[in-house]
Structure formats: structure tokens, C-alpha cells
CSV table of C-alpha atoms and ligand atoms in Angstrom, one decimal:
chain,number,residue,atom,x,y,z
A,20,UNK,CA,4.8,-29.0,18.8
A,21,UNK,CA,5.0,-26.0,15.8
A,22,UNK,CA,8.6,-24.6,15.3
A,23,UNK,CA,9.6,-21.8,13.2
A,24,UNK,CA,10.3,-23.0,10.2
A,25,UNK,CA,13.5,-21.2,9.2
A,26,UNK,CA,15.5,-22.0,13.0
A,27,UNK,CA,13.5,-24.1,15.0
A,28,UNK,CA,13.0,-21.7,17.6
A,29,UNK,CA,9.2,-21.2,19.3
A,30,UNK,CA,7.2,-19.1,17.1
A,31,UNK,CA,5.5,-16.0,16.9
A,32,UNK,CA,3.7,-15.9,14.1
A,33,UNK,CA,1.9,-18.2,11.3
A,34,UNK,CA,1.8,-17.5,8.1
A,35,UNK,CA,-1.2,-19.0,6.9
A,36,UNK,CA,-1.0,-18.5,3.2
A,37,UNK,CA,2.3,-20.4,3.3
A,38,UNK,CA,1.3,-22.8,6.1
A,39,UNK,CA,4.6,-21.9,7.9
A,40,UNK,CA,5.1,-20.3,11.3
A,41,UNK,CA,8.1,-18.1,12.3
A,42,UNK,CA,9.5,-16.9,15.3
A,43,UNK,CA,10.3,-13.2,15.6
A,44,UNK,CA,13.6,-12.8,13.9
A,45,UNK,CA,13.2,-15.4,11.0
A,46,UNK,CA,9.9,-13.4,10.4
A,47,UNK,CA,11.5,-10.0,10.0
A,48,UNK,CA,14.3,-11.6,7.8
A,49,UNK,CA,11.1,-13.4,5.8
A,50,UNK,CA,9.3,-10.0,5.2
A,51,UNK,CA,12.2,-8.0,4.2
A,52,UNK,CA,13.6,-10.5,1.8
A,53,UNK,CA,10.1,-10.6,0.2
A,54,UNK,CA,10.1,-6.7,-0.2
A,55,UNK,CA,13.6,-6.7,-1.2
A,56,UNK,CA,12.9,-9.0,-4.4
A,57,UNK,CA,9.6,-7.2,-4.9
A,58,UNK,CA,11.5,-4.0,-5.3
A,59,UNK,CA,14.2,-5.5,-7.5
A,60,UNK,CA,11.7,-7.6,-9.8
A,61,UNK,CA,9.9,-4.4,-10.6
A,62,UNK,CA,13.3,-2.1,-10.4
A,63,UNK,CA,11.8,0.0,-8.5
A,64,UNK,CA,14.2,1.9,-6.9
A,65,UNK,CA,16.3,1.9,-10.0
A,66,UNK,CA,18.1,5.3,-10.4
A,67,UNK,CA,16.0,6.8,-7.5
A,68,UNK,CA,17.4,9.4,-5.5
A,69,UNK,CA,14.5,10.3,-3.2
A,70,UNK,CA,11.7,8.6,-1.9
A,71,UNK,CA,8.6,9.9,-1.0
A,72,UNK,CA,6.3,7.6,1.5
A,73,UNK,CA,2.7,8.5,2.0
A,74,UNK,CA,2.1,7.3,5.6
A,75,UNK,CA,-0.8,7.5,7.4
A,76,UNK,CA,-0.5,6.0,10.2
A,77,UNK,CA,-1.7,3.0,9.6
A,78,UNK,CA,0.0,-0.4,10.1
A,79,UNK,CA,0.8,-0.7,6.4
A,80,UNK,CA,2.1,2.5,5.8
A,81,UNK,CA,4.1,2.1,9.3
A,82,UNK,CA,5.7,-0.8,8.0
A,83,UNK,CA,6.5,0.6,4.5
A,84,UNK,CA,8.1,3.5,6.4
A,85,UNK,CA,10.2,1.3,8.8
A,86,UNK,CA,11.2,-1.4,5.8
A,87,UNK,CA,12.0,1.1,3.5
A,88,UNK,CA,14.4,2.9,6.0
A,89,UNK,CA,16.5,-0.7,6.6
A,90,UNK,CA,16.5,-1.0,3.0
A,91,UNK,CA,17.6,2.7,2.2
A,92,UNK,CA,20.4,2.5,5.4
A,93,UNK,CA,21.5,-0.8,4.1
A,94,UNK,CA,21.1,-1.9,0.3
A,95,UNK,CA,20.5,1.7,-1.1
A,96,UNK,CA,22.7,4.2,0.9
A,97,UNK,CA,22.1,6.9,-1.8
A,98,UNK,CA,18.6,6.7,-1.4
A,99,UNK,CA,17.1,9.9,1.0
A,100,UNK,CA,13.6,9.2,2.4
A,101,UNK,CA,10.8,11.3,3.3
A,102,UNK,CA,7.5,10.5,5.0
A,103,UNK,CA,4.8,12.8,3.7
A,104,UNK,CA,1.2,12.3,5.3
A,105,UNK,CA,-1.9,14.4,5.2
A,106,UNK,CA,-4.1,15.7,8.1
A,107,UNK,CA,-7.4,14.6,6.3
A,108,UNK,CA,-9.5,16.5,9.7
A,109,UNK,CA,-11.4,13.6,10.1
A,110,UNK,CA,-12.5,14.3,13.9
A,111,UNK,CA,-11.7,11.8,16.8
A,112,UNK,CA,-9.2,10.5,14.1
A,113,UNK,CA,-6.8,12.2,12.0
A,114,UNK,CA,-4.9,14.0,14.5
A,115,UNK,CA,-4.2,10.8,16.5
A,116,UNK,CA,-3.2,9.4,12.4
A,117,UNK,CA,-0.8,12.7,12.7
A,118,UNK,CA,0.5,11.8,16.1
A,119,UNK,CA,1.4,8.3,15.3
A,120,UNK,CA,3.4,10.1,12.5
A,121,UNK,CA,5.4,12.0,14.1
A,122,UNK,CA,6.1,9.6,16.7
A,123,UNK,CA,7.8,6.7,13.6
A,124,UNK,CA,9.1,9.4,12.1
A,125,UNK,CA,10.8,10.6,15.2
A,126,UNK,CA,12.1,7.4,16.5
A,127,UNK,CA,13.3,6.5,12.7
A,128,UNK,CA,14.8,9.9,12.2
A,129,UNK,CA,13.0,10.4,8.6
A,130,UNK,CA,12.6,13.4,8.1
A,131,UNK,CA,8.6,14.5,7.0
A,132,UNK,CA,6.3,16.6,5.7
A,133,UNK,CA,2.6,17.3,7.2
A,134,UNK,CA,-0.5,18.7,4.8
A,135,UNK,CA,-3.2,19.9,7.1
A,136,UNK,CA,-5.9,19.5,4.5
A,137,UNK,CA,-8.8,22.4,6.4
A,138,UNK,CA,-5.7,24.7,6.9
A,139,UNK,CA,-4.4,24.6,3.2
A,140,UNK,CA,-7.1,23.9,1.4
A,141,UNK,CA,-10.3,24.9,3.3
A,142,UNK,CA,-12.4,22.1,3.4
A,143,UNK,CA,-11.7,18.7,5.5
A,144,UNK,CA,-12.8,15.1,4.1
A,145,UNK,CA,-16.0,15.0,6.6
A,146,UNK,CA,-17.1,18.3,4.7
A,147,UNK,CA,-17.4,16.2,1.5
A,148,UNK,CA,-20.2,14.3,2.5
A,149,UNK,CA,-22.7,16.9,2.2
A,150,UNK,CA,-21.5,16.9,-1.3
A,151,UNK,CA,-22.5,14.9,-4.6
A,152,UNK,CA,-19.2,13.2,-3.5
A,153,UNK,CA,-20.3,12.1,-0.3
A,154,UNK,CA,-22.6,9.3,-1.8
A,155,UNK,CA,-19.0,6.8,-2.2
A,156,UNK,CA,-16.8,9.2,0.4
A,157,UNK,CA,-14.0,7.0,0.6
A,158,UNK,CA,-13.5,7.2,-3.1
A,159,UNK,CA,-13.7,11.2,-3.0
A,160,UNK,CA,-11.4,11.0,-0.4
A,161,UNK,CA,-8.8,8.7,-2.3
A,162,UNK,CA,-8.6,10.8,-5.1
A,163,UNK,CA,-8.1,13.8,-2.8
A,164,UNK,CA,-5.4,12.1,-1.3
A,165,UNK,CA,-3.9,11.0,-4.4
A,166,UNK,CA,-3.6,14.6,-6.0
A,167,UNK,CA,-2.0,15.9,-3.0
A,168,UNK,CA,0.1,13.5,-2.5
A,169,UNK,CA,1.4,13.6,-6.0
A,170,UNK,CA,1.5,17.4,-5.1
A,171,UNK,CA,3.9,17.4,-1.9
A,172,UNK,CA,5.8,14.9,-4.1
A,173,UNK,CA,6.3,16.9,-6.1
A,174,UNK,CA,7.5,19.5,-4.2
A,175,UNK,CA,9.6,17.5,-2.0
A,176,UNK,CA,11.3,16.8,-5.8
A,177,UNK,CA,11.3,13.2,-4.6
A,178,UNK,CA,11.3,10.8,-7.7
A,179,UNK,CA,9.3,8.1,-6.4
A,180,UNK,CA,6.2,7.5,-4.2
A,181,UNK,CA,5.7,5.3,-2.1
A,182,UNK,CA,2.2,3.7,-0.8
A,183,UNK,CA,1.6,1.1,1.5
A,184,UNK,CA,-0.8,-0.5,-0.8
A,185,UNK,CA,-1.0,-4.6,-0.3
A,186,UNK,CA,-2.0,-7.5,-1.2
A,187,UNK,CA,-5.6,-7.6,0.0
A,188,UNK,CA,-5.9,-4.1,-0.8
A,189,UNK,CA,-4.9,-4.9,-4.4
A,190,UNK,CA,-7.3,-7.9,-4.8
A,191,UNK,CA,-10.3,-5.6,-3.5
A,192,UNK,CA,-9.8,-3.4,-6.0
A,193,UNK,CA,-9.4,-5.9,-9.0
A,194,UNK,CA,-12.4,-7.8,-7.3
A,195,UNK,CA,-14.3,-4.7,-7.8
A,196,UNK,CA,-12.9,-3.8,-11.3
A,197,UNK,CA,-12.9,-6.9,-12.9
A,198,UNK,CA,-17.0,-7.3,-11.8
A,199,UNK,CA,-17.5,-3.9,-13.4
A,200,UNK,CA,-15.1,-5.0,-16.7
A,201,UNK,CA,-13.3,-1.7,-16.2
A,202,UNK,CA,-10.8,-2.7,-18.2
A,203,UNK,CA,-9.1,1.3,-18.1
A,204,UNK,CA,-8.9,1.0,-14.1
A,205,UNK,CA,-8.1,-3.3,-14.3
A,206,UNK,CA,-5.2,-1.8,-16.5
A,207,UNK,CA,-4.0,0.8,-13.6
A,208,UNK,CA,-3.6,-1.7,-11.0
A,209,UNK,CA,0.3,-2.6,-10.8
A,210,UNK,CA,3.1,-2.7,-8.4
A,211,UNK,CA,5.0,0.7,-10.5
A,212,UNK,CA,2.7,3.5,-12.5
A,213,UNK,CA,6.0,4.9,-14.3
A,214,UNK,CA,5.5,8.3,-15.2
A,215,UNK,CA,7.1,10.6,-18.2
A,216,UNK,CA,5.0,13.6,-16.9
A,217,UNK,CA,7.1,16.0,-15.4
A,218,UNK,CA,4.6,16.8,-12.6
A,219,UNK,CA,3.9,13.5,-11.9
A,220,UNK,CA,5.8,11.4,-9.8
A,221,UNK,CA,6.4,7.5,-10.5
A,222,UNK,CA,4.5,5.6,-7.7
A,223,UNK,CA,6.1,2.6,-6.2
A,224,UNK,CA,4.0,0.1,-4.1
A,225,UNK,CA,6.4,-2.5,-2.7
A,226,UNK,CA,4.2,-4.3,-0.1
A,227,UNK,CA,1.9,-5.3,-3.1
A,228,UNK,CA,2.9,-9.3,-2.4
A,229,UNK,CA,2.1,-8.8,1.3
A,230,UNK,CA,-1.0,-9.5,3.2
A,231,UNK,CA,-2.2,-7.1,6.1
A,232,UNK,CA,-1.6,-8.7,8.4
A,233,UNK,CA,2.0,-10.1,7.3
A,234,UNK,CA,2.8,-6.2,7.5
A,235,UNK,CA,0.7,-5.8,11.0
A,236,UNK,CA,3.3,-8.9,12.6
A,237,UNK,CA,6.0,-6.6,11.0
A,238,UNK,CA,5.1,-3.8,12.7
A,239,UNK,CA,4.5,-5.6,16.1
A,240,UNK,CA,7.4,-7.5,15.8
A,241,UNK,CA,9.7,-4.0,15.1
A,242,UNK,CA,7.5,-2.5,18.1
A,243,UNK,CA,6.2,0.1,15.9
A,244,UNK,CA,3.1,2.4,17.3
A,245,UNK,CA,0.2,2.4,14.8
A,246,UNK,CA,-3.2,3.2,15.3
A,247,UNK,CA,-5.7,1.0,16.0
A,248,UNK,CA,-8.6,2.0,14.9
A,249,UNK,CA,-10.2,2.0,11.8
A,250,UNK,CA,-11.6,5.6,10.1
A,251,UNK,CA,-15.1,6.0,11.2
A,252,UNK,CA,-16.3,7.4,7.6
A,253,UNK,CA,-15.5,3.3,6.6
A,254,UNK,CA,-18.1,1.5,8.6
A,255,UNK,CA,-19.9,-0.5,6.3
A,256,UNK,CA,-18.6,0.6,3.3
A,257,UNK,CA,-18.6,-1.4,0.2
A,258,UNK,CA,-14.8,-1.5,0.1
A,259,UNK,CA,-15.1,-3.2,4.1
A,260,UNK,CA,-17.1,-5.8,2.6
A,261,UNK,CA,-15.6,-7.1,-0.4
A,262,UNK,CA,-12.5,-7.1,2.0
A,263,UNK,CA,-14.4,-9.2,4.1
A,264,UNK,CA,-15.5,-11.7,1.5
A,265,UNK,CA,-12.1,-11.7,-0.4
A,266,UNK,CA,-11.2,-13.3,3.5
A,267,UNK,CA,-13.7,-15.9,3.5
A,268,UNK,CA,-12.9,-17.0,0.0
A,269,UNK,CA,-9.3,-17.1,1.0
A,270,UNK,CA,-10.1,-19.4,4.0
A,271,UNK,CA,-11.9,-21.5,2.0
A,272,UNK,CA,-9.1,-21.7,-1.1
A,273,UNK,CA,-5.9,-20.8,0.5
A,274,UNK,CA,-3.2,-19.1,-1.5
A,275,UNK,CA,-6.7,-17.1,-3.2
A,276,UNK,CA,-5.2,-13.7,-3.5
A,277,UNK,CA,-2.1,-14.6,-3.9
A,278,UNK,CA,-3.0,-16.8,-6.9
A,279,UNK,CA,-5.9,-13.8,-8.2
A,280,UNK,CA,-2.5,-11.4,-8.0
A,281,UNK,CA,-0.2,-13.2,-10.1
A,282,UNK,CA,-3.0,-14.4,-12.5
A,283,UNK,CA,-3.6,-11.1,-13.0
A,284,UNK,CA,-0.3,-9.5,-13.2
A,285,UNK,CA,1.2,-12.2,-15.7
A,286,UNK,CA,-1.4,-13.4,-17.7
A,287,UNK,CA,-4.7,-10.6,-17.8
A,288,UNK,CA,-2.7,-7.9,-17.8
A,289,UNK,CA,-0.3,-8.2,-20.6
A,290,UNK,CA,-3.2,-9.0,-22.8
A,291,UNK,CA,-5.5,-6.4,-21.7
A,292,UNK,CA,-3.0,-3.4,-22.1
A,293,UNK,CA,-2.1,-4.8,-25.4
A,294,UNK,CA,-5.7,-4.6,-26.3
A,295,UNK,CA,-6.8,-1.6,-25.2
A,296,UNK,CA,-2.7,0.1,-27.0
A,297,UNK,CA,-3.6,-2.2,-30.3
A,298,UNK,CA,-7.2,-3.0,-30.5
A,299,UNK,CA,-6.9,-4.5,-34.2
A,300,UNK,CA,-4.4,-6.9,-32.7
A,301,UNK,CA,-6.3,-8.7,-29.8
A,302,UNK,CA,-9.5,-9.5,-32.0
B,8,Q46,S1,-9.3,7.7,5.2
B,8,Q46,FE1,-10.5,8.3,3.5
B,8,Q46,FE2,-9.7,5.9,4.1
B,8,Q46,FE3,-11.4,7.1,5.8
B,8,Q46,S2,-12.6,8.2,4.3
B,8,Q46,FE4,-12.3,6.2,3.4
B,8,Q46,S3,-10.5,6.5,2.1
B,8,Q46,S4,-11.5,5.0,5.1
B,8,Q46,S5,-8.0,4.6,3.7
């Protein structure tokens, strides 16, 4: 019979990547650890006062929220977190996103920020669609969201952001960027975007090495609320499918994204920012 790995105990979970299962505790310990070391390899949190987290509701977000309060209560005391999310008036959906908000934030006792998108800025993300934008509306509605939330940021005067960007996420987007030979956007895709702007605020991702549902067990595990469902504006978008062939690649060759990261991180990278900084060099 399966153990958990780490105690022996019955387990909860399996993570498949590693071929190791874990009961409840020994996977908590597991996923903080991980984002411990990610935070330290990158130094992000070095000389950090306050944090900014973009939550959404979501179960990533939700579990950056709740990881990066243990770490802040327990490895950086001088570190003061605030959630900041943004009621993107998608209809049937953002206000539950909200709720779900409120409710972590409550039970964590971060203190957060709400941006009702219609209210402040007069138009909601639906109301894109019957825009030129509309053709690719999840892509007008991440750069929205990523000027705002650069914006309340900003004005929180926090000096990092956090997103719950992860590992599948990440691979999706190099997936798509590496197809296209974007090398400007292959370049952009990294754990820390440091900034010297001083209206732009460096932007942290430290669930970059962890897979959706490694932070969906976290959340379960920490009996988190999240919501369920999916935004309706992403049925059958492009981003949906590559997501779902990235999965069958990684059944097929485990340790896939995992191994696409790292390649990329270590080895493209490096070389490609070189070459686009020094293009006489990397003939
Ligand atoms: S909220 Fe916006 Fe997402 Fe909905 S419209 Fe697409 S980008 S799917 S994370």
C-alpha cells in the first residue's frame, strides 16, 4: 500500500511530477519549503517592506495569499502584506471572485484593497468585446489588469507584486512565445521583472515552480474557499487549449514543464537577453 513519502502516514495527495505521495501535513511542509527556496533563489523579498498580492480569487492566487502570509508571520516579520484584487464586472462571476476575497482576506486578517473596474473606470471587461480588442479578450483583459494592478501598487506604496503565476501558466505562455519566436516577450517571462521605474513596481511570482494543482491541494489542504468555476469569457480560448495539450504532453513525458522551465530559465534565456542587449556578440 502507497505511504507518504516524507512520514509514512496514509496519504492525501500524489504528486505526480515527482512520483511521490504525501499525506496532509508533509504536503503543506513540501509546498512551503518549495516557495521558500523559490523566493530566496531569486531574492525576492530582499529589502522588501510591503507586499502587494493581486488575488483573484482563484486557487493560485488563494494560495499565494495564504503562503505568503506564513512566510511574512514567520521568516519575514518586517514584511506587511496587502491583497489587492479587481472587480473586473464580469456578470455571474466577478462578484462571487470579490466575495471569495473578502472572505481569505477576512479569515487571514490581510488587510485589502478592492478596484471595481465599471465604477472607476467606466467600462467592465465584457464591454471590451464589442471592441477591436474583443477578437483575443483575455489578452485585452490581461493587460488591463496588469496596468491597474501596477496602479493600486503603486498607490498602496508597496515595493513588490505579487501574482499567482505558475508553472503551467508559465509554460503556456513560452509554448506560445517560443512558436511565434517572440524573442522580446520569450525574454519577459521570469520569476522577478525588477524595476528602476519609479512608477513601476518590481513584480514577484513565487509559485512559478508549482503546478496548479500542487497549489489547488494547498488550498484544500489549508481549507481555503476559492471559486470554482472557471471565467465564462475563457471557454475555448486558445490559452485553454494549449493548457490542455501542455497536459497531455506532460503525461506522456513526465517532468515536461518542469524540464521546458528550467531549460528555459538557465540555458535560452541567458543567451537570448544577451542577444537581443549585445547583438554583435551572439553572431
Ligand atoms: S479573467 Fe480575463 Fe482571465 Fe476571464 S477574460 Fe480571460 S484573462 S479568463 S485569468
Amino acid at each position: 500500500m502507497t505511504r507518504c513519502r516524507f512520514c509514512g502516514g496514509s496519504p492525501a495527495y500524489v504528486i505526480e511530477h515527482a512520483g511521490m505521495s504525501l499525506c496532509k501535513d508533509c504536503f503543506i511542509k513540501y509546498y512551503e519549503k518549495k516557495v521558500y527556496k523559490t523566493i530566496l533563489k531569486h531574492g525576492m523579498l530582499k529589502d522588501a517592506d510591503k507586499v502587494a498580492v493581486a488575488v483573484s480569487g482563484g486557487k493560485d492566487s488563494v494560495a499565494l495569499l495564504k503562503v505568503l502570509h506564513r512566510m511574512a508571520s514567520e521568516r519575514f516579520p518586517s514584511i506587511s502584506l496587502v491583497a489587492v484584487h479587481i472587480n473586473l464586472g464580469i456578470p455571474g462571476y466577478s462578484d462571487r471572485c470579490q466575495a471569495v476575497v473578502e472572505d481569505v482576506c477576512r479569515s487571514l486578517g490581510v488587510n485589502y484593497l478592492i478596484y471595481d473596474l465599471g465604477r472607476e473606470e467606466g467600462y467592465t471587461i465584457p464591454d471590451l468585446r464589442s471592441t477591436a480588442l474583443g477578437r483575443r479578450i483575455c489578452g485585452a483583459c490581461g493587460t488591463v489588469k496588469r496596468y491597474l494592478m501596477n496602479k493600486l501598487a503603486y498607490e498602496v506604496e508597496a515595493d513588490r507584486l505579487a501574482t499567482g503565476h505558475n508553472l503551467d501558466d508559465t509554460v503556456e505562455l513560452l509554448l506560445e512565445f517560443y512558436l511565434r519566436g517572440s524573442v522580446e516577450e520569450i525574454i519577459r517571462v521570469k520569476p522577478v521583472a525588477w524595476s528602476n521605474h519609479p512608477k513601476l513596481v518590481t513584480k514577484i511570482k513565487p509559485l512559478i515552480e508549482l503546478t496548479e494543482r500542487e497549489n489547488l491541494y494547498y488550498v484544500m489542504a489549508q481549507g481555503l474557499p476559492i471559486l470554482e468555476t472557471e471565467c465564462p469569457l475563457a471557454k475555448g480560448s486558445r490559452m485553454l487549449r494549449r493548457k490542455k495539450l501542455i497536459d497531455m504532453i506532460e503525461r506522456e513525458i513526465p517532468g515536461f514543464k518542469h524540464t521546458f522551465y528550467k531549460s528555459h530559465l538557465k540555458r535560452l534565456l541567458p543567451k537570448l537577453e544577451q542577444a537581443v542587449e549585445e547583438p554583435e556578440l551572439a553572431e
